[in-house]
Tab-separated table of C-alpha atoms and ligand atoms in Angstrom:
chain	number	residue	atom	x	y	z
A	1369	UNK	CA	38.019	-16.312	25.170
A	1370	UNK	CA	40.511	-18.223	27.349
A	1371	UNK	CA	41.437	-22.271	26.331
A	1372	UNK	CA	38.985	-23.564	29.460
A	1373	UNK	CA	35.420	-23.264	27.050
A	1374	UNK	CA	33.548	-26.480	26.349
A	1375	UNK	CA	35.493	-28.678	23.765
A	1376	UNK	CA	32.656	-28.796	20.922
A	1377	UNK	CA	30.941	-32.475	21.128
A	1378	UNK	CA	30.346	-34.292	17.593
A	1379	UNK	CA	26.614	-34.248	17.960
A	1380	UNK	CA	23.792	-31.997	18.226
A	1381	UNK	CA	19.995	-32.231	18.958
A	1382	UNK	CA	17.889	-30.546	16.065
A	1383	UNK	CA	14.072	-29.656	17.768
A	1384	UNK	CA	11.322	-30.463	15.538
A	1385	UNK	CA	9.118	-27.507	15.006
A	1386	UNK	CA	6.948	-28.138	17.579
A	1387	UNK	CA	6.694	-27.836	21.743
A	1388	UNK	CA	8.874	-31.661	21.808
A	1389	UNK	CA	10.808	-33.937	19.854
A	1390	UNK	CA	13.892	-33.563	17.938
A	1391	UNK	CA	16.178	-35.291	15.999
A	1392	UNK	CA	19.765	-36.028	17.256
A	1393	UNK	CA	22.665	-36.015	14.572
A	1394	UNK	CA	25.724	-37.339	14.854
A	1395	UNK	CA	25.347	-40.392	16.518
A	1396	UNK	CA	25.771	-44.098	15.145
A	1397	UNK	CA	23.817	-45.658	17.630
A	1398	UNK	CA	25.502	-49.158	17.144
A	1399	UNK	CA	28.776	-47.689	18.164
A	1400	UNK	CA	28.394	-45.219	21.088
A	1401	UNK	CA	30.421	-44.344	23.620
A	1402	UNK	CA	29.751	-43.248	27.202
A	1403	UNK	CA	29.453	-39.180	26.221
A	1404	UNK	CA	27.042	-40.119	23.344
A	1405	UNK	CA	24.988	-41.959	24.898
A	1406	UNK	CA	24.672	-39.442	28.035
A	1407	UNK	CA	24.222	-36.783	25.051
A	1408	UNK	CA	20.474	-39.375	24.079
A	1409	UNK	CA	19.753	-39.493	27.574
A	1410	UNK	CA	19.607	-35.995	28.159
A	1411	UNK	CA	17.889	-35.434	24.957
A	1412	UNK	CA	15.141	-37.333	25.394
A	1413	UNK	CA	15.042	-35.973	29.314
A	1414	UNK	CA	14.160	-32.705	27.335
A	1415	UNK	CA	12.836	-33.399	24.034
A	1416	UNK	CA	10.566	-36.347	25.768
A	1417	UNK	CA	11.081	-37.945	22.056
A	1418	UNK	CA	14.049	-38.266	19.888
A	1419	UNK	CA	14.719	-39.227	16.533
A	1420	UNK	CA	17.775	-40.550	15.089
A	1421	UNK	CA	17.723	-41.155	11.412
A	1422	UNK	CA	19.822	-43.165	8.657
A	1423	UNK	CA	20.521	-45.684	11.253
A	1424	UNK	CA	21.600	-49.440	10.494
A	1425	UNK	CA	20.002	-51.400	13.033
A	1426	UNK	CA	20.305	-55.294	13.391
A	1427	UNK	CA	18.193	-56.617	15.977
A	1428	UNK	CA	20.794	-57.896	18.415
A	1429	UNK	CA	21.888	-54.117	18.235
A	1430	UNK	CA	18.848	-52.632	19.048
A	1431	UNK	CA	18.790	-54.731	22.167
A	1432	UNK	CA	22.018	-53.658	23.333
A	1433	UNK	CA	21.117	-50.033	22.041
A	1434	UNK	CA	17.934	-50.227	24.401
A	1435	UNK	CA	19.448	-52.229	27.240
A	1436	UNK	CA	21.776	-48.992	28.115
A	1437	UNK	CA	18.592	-47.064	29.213
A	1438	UNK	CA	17.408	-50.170	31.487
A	1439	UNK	CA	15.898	-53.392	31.579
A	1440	UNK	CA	13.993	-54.852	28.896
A	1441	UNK	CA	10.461	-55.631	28.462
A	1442	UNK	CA	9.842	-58.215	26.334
A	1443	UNK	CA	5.828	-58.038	24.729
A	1444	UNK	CA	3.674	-59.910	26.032
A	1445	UNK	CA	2.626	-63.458	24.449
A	1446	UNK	CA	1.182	-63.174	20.733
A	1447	UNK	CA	-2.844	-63.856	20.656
A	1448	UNK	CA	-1.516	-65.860	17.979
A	1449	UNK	CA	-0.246	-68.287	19.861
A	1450	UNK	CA	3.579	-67.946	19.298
A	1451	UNK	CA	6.453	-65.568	19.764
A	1452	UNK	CA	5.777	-62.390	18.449
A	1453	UNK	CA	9.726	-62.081	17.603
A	1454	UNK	CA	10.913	-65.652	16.332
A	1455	UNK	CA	14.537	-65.245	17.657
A	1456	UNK	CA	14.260	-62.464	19.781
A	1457	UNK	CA	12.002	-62.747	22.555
A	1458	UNK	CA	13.678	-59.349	24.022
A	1459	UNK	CA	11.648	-57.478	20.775
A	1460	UNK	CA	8.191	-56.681	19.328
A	1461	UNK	CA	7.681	-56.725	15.961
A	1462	UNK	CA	4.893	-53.700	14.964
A	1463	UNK	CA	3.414	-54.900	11.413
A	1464	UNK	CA	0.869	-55.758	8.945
A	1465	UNK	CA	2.813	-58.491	7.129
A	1466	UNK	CA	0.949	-62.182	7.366
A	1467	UNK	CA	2.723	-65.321	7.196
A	1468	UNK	CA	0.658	-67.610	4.040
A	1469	UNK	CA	-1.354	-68.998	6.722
A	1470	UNK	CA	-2.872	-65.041	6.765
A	1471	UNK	CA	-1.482	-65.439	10.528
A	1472	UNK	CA	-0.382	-61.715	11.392
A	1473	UNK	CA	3.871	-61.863	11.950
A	1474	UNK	CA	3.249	-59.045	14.333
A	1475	UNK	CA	1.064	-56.567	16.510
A	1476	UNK	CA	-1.043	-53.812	15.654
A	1477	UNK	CA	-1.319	-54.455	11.895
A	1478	UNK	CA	-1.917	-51.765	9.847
A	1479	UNK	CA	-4.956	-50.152	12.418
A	1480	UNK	CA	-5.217	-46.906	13.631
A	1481	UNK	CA	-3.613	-46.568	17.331
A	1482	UNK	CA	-5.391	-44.287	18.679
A	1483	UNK	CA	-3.636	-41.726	21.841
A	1484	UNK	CA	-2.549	-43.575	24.700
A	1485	UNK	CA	0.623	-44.226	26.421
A	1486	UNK	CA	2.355	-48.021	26.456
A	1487	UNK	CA	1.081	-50.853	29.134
A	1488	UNK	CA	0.212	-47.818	31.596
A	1489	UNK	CA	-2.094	-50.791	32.961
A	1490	UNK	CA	0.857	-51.705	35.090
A	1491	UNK	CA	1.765	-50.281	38.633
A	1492	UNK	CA	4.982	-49.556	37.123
A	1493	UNK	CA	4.686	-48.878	33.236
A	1494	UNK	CA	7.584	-48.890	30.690
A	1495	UNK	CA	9.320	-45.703	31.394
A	1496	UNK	CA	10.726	-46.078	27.365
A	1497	UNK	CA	10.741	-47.268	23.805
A	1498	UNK	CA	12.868	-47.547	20.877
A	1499	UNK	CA	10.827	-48.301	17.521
A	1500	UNK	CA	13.099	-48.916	14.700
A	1501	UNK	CA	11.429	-48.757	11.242
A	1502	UNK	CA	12.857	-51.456	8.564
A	1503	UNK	CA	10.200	-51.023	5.854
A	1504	UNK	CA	7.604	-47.833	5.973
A	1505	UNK	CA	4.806	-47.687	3.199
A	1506	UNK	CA	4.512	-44.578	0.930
A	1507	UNK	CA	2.053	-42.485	2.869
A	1508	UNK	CA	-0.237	-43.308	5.949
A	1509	UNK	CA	1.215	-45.045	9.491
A	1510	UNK	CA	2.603	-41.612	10.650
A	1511	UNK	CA	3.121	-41.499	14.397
A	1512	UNK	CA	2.177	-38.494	16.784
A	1513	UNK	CA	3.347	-37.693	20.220
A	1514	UNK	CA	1.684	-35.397	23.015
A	1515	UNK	CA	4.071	-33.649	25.303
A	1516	UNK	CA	2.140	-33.903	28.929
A	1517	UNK	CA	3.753	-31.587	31.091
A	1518	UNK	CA	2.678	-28.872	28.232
A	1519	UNK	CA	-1.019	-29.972	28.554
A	1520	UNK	CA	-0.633	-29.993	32.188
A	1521	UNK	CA	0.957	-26.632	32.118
A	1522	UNK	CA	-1.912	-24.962	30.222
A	1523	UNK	CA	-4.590	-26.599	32.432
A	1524	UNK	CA	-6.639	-23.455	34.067
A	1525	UNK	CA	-5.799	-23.471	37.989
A	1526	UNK	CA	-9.586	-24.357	38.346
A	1527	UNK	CA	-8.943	-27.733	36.631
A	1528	UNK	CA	-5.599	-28.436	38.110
A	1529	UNK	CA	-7.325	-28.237	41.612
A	1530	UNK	CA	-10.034	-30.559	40.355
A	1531	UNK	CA	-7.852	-33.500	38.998
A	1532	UNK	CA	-5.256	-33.464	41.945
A	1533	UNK	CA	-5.473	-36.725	43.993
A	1534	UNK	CA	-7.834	-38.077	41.485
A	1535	UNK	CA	-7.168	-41.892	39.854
A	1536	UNK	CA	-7.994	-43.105	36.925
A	1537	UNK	CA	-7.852	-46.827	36.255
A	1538	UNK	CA	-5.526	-47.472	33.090
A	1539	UNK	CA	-7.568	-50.902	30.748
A	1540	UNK	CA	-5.887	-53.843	30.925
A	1541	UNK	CA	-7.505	-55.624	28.617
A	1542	UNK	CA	-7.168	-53.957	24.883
A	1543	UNK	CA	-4.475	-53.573	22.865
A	1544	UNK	CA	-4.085	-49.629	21.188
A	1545	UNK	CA	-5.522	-50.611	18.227
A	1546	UNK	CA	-8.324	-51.622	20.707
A	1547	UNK	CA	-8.276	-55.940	20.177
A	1548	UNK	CA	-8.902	-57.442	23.741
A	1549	UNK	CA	-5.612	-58.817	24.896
A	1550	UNK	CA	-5.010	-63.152	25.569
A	1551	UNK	CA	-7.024	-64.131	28.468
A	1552	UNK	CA	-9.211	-61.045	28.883
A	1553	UNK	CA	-12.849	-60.775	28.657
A	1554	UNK	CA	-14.866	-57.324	27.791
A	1555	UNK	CA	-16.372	-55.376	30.288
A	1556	UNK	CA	-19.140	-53.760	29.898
A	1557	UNK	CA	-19.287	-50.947	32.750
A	1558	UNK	CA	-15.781	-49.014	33.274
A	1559	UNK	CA	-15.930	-49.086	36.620
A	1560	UNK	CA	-14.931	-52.662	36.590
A	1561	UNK	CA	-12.256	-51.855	33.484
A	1562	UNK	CA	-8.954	-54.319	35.048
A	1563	UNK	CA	-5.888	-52.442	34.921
A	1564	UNK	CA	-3.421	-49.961	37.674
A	1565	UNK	CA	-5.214	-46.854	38.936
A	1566	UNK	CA	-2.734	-43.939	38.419
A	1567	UNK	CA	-2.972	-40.437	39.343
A	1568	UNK	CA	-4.238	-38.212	36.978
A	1569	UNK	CA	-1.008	-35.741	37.645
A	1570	UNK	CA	2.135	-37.320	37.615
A	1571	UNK	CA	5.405	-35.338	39.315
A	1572	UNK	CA	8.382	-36.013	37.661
A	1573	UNK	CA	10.887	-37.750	40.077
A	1574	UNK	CA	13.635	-35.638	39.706
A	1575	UNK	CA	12.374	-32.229	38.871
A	1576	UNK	CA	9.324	-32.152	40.647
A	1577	UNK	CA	7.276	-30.703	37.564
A	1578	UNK	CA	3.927	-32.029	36.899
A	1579	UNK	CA	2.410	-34.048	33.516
A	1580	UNK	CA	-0.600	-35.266	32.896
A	1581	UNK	CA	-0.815	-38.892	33.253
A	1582	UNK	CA	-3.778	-40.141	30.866
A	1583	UNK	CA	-3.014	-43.763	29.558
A	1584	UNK	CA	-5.671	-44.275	27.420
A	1585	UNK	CA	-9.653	-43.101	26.728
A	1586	UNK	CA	-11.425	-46.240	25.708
A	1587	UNK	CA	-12.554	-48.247	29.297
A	1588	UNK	CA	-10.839	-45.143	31.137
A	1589	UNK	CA	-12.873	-44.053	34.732
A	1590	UNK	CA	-11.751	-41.636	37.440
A	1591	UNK	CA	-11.976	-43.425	40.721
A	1592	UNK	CA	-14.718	-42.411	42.843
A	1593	UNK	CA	-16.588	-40.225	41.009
A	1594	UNK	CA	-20.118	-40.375	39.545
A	1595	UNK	CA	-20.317	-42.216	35.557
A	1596	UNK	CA	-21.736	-39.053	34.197
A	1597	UNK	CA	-18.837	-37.074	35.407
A	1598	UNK	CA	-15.841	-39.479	35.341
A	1599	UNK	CA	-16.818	-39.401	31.433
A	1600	UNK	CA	-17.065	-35.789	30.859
A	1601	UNK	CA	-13.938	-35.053	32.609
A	1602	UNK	CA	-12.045	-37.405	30.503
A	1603	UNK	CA	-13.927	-36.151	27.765
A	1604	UNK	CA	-12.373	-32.953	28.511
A	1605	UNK	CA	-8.617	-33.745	29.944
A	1606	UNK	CA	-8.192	-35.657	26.366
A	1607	UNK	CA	-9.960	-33.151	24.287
A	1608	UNK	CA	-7.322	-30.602	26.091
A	1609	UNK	CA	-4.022	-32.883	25.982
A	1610	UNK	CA	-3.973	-33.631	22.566
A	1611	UNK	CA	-4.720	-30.222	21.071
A	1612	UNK	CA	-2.054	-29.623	17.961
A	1613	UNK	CA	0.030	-26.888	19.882
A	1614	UNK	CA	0.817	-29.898	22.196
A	1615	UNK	CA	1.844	-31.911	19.605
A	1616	UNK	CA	4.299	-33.403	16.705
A	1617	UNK	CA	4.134	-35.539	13.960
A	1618	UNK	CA	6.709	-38.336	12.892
A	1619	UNK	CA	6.805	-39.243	9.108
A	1620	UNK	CA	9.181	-42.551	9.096
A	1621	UNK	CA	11.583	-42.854	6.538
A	1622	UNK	CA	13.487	-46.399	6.694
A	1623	UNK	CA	16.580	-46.242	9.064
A	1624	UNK	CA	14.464	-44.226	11.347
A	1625	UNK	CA	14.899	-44.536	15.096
A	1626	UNK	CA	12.300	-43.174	17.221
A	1627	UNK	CA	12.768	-43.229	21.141
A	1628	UNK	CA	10.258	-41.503	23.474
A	1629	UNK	CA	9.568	-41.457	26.866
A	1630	UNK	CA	6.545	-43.024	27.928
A	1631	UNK	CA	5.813	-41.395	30.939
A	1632	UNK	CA	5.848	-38.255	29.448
A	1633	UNK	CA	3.916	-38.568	25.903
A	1634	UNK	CA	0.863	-39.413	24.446
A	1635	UNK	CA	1.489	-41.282	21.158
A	1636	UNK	CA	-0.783	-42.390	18.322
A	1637	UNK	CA	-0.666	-44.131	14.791
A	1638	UNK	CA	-2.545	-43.374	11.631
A	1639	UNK	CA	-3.302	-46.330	9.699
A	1640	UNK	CA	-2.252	-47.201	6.372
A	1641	UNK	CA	-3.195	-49.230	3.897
A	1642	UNK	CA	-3.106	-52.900	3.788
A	1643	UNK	CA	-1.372	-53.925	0.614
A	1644	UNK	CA	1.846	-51.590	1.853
A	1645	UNK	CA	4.193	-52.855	4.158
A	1646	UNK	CA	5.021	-51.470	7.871
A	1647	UNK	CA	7.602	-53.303	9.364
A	1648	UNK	CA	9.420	-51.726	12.652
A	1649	UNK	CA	10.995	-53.643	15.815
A	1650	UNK	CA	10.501	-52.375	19.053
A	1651	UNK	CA	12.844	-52.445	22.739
A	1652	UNK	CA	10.847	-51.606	25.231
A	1653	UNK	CA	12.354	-50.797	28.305
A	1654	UNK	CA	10.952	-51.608	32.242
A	1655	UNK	CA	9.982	-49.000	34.368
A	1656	UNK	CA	10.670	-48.563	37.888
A	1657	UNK	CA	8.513	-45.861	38.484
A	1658	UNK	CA	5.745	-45.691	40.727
A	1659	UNK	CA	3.247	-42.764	39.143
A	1660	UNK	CA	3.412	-40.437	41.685
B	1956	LIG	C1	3.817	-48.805	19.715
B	1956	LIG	C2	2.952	-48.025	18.863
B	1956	LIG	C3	3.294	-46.803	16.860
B	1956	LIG	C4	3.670	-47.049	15.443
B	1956	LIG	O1	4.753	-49.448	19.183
B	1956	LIG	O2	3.622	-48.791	20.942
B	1956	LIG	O3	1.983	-47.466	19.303
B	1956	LIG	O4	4.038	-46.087	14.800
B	1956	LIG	N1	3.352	-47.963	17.594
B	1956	LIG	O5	3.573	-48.192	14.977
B	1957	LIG	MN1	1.995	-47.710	21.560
């Protein structure tokens, strides 16, 4: 071989056994420079999730971290009535710890999340996130991602005809572990469910490829269409998307760093139990994305 091949770069991405996600060694993600960082990008343009593990992580560094792929998106205010992160409004804090009050310190306590995609309800949802785990309990709270351009893939033609052009309106109003969000009433007929109305196919921007772009089940309707059928098409776009073969499972070790894209996954949460403690903080970063 002649002295012009490739130099050999410090990192590598690992793939999980599974259709995405893999883990990316090598990189210390509080000191990266520009060909490290391009090296993340890229993975998690193909890999859709990416895990980095053994990390040290101190909050100001995960917002830097995160602030390289975009703007951030701070959470939205507590239903508690104060800032979800006390210093660092930039963050969410994902946990079942309780200040001695029994107020919860974070979101989503130790619940079952079940699939959906982040804030979807937006015209222009968080394109990413970075969850960093501080404190993981023994067993339970294991996280799953979907990859959606492999359930859109393996949609029969028939199907793929049906949903094209089709909306769906994406809730507004619940959380993922399903509590109704500050300043939101329940609905009780999903055609009236508040929240964007996406299409059901989503083409990637650059590439052109297709995904399915689901959100979330619970108030879920597809514009225009009869009750009856809006529900039983859902019923079986979900039942289809998050089929194992689609999917891969993240046990969290402390140090873990867990990116995905949000546009491109499905992700749930098994719950745990309560007298363990979860604690993870979470950049989420702004979309700019039209679903198109
Ligand atoms: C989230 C979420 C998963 C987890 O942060 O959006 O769904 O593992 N969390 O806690
Ligand atoms: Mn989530």
């Amino acid at each position: 071989m002649t002295g012009n091949s490739e130099p050999q770069l410090p990192f590598t991405a690992v793939p999980f056994d599974a259709c995405l996600g893999a883990d990316v060694e090598g990189i210390d993600i509080t000191a990266m420079d520009d060909t490290a960082f391009q090296f993340l990008a890229e993975a998690l343009d193909t890999y859709h999730v990416i895990r980095l593990r053994g990390q040290k992580v101190s909050d100001p560094d995960l917002i830097s971290f995160a602030s390289k792929f975009g703007d951030l998106d701070p959470p939205g205010p507590s239903p508690y009535g104060r800032p979800i992160h006390p210093t660092h409004p930039e963050l969410n804090v994902i946990t079942n710890l309780k200040d001695e009050g029994g107020i919860p310190l974070g979101n989503l306590a130790n619940a079952e999340a079940v699939w959906h995609a982040d804030i979807t309800c937006r015209a222009k949802p968080p394109k990413a996130s970075a969850l960093y785990a501080i404190e993981v309990p023994p067993e339970g709270g294991d996280t799953y991602f979907a990859d959606m351009f492999a359930a859109y893939d393996a949609l029969d033609d028939a199907i793929k005809q049906r949903i094209e052009g089709l909306k769906a309106i994406h809730d507004e109003a619940h959380n993922s572990v399903g509590m109704l969000r500050h300043g939101f009433e329940e609905v009780t007929d999903v055609r009236d469910t508040p929240g964007a109305r996406h299409p059901l196919v989503r083409k990637h921007p650059k590439t052109g490829a297709k995904s399915l772009f689901l959100g979330r089940r619970p108030y879920s309707y597809i514009v225009g269409l009869d009750l009856d059928e809006s529900e039983d098409l859902l019923d079986e776009l979900w039942a289809h998307a998050t089929q194992p073969q689609f999917t891969c499972g993240v046990q969290w070790r402390p140090g873990d760093l867990v990116m995905w894209d949000n546009l491109a996954v499905l992700h749930r949460r098994d719950s745990f139990d309560d007298s363990y403690r979860r604690v993870m903080h979470r950049a989420q970063i702004k979309g700019t994305e039209a679903i198109a």
